[in-house]
XYZ file of C-alpha atoms in Angstrom:
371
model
C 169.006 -17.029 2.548
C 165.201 -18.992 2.650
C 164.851 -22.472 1.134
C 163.867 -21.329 -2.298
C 167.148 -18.976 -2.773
C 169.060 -22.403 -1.023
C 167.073 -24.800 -3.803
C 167.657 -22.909 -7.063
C 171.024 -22.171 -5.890
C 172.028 -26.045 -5.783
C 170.134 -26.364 -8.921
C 172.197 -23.988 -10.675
C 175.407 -25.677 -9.197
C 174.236 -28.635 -11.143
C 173.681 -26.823 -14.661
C 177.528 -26.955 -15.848
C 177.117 -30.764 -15.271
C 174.302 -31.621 -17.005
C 175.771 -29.700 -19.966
C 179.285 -30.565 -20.164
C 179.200 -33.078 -22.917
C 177.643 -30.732 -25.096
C 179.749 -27.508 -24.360
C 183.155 -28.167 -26.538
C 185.595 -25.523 -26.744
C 188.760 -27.614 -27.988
C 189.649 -29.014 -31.253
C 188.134 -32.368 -32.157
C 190.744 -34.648 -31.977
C 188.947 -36.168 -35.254
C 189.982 -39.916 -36.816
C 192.416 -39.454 -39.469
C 196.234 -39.711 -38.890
C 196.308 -36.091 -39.816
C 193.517 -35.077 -37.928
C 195.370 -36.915 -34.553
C 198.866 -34.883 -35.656
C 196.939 -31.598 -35.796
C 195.666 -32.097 -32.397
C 198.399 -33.484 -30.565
C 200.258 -30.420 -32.117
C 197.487 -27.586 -30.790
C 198.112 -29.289 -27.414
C 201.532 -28.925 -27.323
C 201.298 -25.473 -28.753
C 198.764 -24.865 -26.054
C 200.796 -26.100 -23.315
C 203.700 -24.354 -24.015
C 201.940 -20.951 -24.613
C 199.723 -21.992 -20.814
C 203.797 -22.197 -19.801
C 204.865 -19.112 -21.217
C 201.798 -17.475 -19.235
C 202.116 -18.940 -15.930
C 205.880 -17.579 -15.902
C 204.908 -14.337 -17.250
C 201.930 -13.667 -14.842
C 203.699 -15.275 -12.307
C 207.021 -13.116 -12.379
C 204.626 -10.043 -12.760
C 201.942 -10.851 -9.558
C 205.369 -11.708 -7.488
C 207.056 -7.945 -8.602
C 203.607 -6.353 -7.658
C 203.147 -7.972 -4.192
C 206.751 -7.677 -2.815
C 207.378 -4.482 -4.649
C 204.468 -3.053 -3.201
C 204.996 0.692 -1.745
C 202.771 -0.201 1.473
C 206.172 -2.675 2.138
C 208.082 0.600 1.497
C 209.704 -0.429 -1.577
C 210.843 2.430 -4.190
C 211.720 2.653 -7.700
C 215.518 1.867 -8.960
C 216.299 3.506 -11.839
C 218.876 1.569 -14.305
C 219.069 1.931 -18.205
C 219.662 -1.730 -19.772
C 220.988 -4.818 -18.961
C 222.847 -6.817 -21.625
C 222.588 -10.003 -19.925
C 218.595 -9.602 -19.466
C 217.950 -8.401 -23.262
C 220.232 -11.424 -24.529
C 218.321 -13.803 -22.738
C 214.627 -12.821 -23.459
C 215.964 -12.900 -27.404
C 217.194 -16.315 -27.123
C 214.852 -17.847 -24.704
C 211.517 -17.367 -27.186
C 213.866 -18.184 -30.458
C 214.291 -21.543 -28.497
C 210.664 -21.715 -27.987
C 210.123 -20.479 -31.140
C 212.213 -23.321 -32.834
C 210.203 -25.812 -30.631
C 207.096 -25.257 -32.100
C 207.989 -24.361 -35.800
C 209.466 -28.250 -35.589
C 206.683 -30.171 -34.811
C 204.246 -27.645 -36.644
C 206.536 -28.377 -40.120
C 206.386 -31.815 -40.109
C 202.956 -31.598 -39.667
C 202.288 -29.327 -42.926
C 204.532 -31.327 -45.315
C 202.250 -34.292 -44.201
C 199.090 -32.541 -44.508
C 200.200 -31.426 -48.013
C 201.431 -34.273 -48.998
C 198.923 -35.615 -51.839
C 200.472 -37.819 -53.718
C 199.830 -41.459 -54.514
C 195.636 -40.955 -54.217
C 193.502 -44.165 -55.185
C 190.929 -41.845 -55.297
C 190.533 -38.454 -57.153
C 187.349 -36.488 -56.321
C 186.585 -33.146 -57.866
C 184.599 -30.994 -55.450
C 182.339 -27.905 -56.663
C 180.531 -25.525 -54.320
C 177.248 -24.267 -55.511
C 175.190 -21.812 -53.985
C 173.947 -23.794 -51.749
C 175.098 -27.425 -52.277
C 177.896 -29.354 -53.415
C 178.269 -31.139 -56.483
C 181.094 -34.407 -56.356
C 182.653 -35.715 -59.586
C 184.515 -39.386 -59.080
C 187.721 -38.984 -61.526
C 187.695 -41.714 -63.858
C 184.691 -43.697 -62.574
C 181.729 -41.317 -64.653
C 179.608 -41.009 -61.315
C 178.679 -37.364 -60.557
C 175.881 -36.318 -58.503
C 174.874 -33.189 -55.829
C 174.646 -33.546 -52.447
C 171.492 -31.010 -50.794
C 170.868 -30.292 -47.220
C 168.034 -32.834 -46.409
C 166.621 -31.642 -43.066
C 162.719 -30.944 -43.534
C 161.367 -27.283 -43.642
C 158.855 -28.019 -40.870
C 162.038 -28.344 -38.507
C 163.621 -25.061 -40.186
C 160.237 -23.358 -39.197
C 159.712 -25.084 -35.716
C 156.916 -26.872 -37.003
C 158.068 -29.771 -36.001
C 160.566 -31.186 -33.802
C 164.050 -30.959 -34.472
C 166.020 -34.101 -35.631
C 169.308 -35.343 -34.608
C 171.435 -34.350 -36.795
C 169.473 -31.138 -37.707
C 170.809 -29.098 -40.836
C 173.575 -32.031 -40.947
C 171.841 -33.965 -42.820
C 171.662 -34.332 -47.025
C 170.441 -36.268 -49.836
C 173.325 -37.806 -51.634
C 176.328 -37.735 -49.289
C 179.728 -38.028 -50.259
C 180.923 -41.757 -50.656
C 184.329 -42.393 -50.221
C 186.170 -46.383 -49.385
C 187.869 -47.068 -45.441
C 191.799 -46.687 -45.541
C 192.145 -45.329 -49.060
C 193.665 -42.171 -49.889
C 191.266 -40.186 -51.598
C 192.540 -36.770 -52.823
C 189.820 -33.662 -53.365
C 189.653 -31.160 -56.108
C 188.109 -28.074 -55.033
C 186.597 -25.444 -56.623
C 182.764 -23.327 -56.898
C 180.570 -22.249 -59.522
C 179.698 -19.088 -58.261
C 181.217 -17.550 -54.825
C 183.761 -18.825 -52.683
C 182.769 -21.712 -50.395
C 184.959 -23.599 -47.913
C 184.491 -27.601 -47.479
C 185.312 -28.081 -43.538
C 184.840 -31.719 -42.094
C 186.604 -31.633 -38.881
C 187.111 -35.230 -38.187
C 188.803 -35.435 -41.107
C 190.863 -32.432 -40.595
C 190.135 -31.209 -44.149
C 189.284 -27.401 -44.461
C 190.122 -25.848 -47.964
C 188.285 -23.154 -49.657
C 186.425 -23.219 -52.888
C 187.286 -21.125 -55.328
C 185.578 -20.089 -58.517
C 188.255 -20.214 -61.362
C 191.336 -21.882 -59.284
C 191.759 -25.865 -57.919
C 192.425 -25.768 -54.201
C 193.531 -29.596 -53.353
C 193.192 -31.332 -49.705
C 193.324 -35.369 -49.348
C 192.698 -37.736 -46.295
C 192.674 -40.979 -45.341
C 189.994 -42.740 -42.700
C 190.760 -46.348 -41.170
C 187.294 -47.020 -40.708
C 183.617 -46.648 -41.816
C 181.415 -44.125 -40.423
C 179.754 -40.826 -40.850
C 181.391 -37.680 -40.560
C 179.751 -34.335 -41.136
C 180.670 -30.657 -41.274
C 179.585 -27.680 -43.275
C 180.891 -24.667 -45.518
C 182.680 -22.661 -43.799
C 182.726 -19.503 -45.758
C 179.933 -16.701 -45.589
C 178.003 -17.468 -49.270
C 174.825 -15.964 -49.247
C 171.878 -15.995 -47.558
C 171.383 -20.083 -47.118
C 174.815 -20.475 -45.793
C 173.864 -22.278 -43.009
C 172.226 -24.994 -45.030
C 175.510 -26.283 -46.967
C 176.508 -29.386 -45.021
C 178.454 -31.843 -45.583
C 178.328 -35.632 -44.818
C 181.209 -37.707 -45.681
C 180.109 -42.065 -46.108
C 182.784 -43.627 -45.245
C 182.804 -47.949 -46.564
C 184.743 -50.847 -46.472
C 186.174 -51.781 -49.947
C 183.319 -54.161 -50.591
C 180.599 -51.854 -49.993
C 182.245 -49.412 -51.695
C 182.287 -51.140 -54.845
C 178.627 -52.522 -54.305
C 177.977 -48.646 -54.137
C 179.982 -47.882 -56.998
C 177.529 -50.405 -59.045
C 174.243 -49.121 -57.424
C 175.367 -46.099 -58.643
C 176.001 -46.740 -62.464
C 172.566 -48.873 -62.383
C 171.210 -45.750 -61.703
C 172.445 -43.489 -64.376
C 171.606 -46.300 -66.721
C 167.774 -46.493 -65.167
C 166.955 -42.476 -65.200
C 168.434 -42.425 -68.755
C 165.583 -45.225 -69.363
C 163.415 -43.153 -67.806
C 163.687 -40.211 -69.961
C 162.089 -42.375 -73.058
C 158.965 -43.002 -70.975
C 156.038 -41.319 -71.799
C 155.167 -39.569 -68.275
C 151.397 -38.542 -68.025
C 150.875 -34.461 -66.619
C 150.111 -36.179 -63.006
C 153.034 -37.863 -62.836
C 155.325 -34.887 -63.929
C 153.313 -32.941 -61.464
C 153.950 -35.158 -58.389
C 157.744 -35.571 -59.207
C 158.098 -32.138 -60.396
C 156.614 -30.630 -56.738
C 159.363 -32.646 -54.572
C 161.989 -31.294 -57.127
C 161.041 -28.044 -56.522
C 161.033 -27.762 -52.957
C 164.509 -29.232 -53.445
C 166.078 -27.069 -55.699
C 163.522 -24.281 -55.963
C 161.982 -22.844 -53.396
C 164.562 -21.857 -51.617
C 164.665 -18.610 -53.804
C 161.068 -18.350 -55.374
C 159.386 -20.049 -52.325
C 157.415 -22.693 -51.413
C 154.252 -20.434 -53.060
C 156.346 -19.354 -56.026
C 155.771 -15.973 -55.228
C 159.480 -15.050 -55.157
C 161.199 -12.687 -53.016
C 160.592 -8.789 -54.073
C 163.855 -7.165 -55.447
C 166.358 -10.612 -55.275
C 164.611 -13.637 -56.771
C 161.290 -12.934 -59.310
C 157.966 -14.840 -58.939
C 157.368 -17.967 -61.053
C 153.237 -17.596 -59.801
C 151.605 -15.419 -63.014
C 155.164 -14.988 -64.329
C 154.850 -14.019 -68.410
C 157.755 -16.380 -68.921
C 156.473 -19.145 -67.634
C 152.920 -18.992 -68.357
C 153.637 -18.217 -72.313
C 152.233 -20.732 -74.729
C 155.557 -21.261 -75.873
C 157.865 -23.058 -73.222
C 161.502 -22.408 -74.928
C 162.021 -19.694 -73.072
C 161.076 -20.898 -69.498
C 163.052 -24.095 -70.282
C 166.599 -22.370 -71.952
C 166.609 -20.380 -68.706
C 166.140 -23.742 -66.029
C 168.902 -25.841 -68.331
C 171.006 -22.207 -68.785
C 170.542 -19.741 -66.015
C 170.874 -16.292 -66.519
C 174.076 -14.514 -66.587
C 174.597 -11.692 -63.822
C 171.951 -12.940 -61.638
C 171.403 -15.917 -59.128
C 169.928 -18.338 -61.625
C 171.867 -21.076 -61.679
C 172.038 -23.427 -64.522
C 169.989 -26.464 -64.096
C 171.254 -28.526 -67.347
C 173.887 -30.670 -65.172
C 172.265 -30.265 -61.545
C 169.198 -32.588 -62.563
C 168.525 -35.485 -65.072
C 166.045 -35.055 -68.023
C 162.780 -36.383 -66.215
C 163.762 -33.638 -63.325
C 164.184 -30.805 -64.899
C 161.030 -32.076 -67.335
C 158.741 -32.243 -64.160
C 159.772 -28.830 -62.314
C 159.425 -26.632 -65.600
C 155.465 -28.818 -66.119
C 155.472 -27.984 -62.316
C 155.862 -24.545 -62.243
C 153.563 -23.901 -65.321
C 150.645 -25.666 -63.726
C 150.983 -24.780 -59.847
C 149.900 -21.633 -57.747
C 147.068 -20.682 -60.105
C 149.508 -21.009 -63.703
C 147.047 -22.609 -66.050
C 149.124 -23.690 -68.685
C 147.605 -27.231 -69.092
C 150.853 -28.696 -71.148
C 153.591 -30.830 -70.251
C 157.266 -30.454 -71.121
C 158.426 -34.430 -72.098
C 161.857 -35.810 -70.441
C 162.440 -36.965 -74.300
C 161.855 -32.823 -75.329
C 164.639 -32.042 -72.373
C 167.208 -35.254 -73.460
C 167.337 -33.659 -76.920
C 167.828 -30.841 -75.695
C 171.239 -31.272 -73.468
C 172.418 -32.944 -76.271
């Protein structure tokens, strides 16, 4: 073997090293109570069933080697044995009760919701996720965040690349905070694996999950059910606060309902509606009618020289943003954005890419409008 054969060999000795802390095959142990008693049971499960094999394989390479014909041995023939088939019933129904005990406990726990401080209903939308706090009027969508340019490889990926989102869910430290789920349109699946919540989202039914985390952080995770064609950019980042922040959040919060309904009784010049109405599109837009707004052929029609939205008359183009369009992918837009959002991306989209219209749809116009 020369020196280079020699050299990449050792360097390829050293690859499983260098990426061992990112190659993760087991279950995150996560930092819930739950999340700790679903992973201590998967390792007992695992052990046993590593058990199980070694005696199996073990028995079996043992028959083969001193059963072997070159060491002249030769077949028996017998029929049954009573005392063999009554203990390979019993022995796996012992086994069999050792791991339903453990894994019972741990369901009745995990299913467990009552007494929540908390109640959070949770809607899947294709693709985002829209949270409603029970009882506290705060209700907002949470969008993946992650720029295009890093989707396209313009630009460098980030850290926590297509983990990343607007609005993320807010919940208070060592609470019990119990989750309503359910979608709009397909089925999703809400998967946080610290948390060792996974429960799918169902259009028409309430599929309920709860958990409890002893201390702030961030935790993220993603949908977990195939939803269409931006499935991969449905995450999910769970805020996690001590009471006090939580409240202070809480607060922030309200103050901000109260300041974009103030907004909506401004008088917002075409520029302005413009500029606001561009970063709402490439938010909630573009990701079916494109960055251009030329659309994509046979799935999702262009807004650039549409009829609809070029007519001198707006009411259609702006029932069909607040209402959607039954039977296709147009989602209603009336509770997804405020008045002075879904103002700017309907003036957006009839003055960009060449559209000409030269009005402006008002935030006042849209208020009355929802009402």
């Amino acid at each position: 073997m020369n020196c280079i054969a020699k050299g990449m060999l050792g360097a390829g000795s050293l690859l499983p090293l260098a990426v061992a802390a990112d190659w993760q095959v087991n279950l995150e142990p996560g930092v819930t109570e739950i999340s700790q008693a679903v992973f201590d049971l998967h390792m007992t499960i695992f052990w046993i069933c590593v058990a199980i094999g070694v005696v199996v394989f073990g028995v079996m390479l043992w028959s083969i080697i001193h059963h072997r014909k070159s060491r002249g041995a030769k077949a028996h023939n017998f029929h049954e044995s009573t005392v063999v088939e009554i203990t390979w019933t019993i022995i796996p129904f012992f086994i069999l009760i050792a791991m339903a005990v453990p894994a019972t406990a741990t369901l009745i726990k995990m299913y467990d919701k009552n007494g929540a401080d908390l109640d959070i209903q949770v809607t899947g939308y294709q693709w985002k996720w829209r949270y409603q706090y029970l009882g506290e009027d705060i209700d907002f969508f949470s969008s993946l965040s992650t720029p295009k340019e890093q989707i396209q490889n313009q630009a460098e990926k980030g850290e926590h690349y297509l983990l990343e989102v607007d609005n993320p869910l807010v919940i208070p430290a060592g609470k019990k905070v119990r989750f309503l789920m359910t979608a709009n349109d397909v089925i999703h699946s809400w998967w946080v694996p610290a948390l060792a919540v996974k429960k799918d989202a169902i259009p028409g039914f309430i599929n309920e999950a709860w958990t409890v985390v002893p201390e702030p952080g961030i935790y993220r995770g993603q949908c977990a059910e195939l939803c269409g064609k931006d499935h991969g950019f449905m995450p999910i980042v769970v805020d996690v606060r001590s009471e006090a922040d939580y409240q202070l959040w809480l607060a922030e919060m309200k103050q901000a309902k109260v300041q974009a309904a103030d907004a909506a009784t401004k008088d917002w010049t075409l520029a302005e509606l413009m500029e606001k109405g561009e970063e709402v599109y490439n938010r909630a837009c573009a990701a079916c009618h494109q960055a251009n707004g030329e659309g994509i052929p046979g799935a999702f029609p262009a807004l650039k020289n549409s009829p609809m939205v070029v007519a001198a008359d707006p009411a259609a183009h702006i029932d069909i943003v607040l209402n959607g369009k039954a039977g296709t992918a147009m989602q209603a837009f009336r509770d997804q954005l405020n008045a002075v959002e879904l103002a700017a991306v309907i003036t957006y989209e009839r003055n960009a890419w060449g559209n000409t219209s030269g009005d402006l749809v008002s935030p006042a116009q849209i208020s009355e409008l929802k009402q």
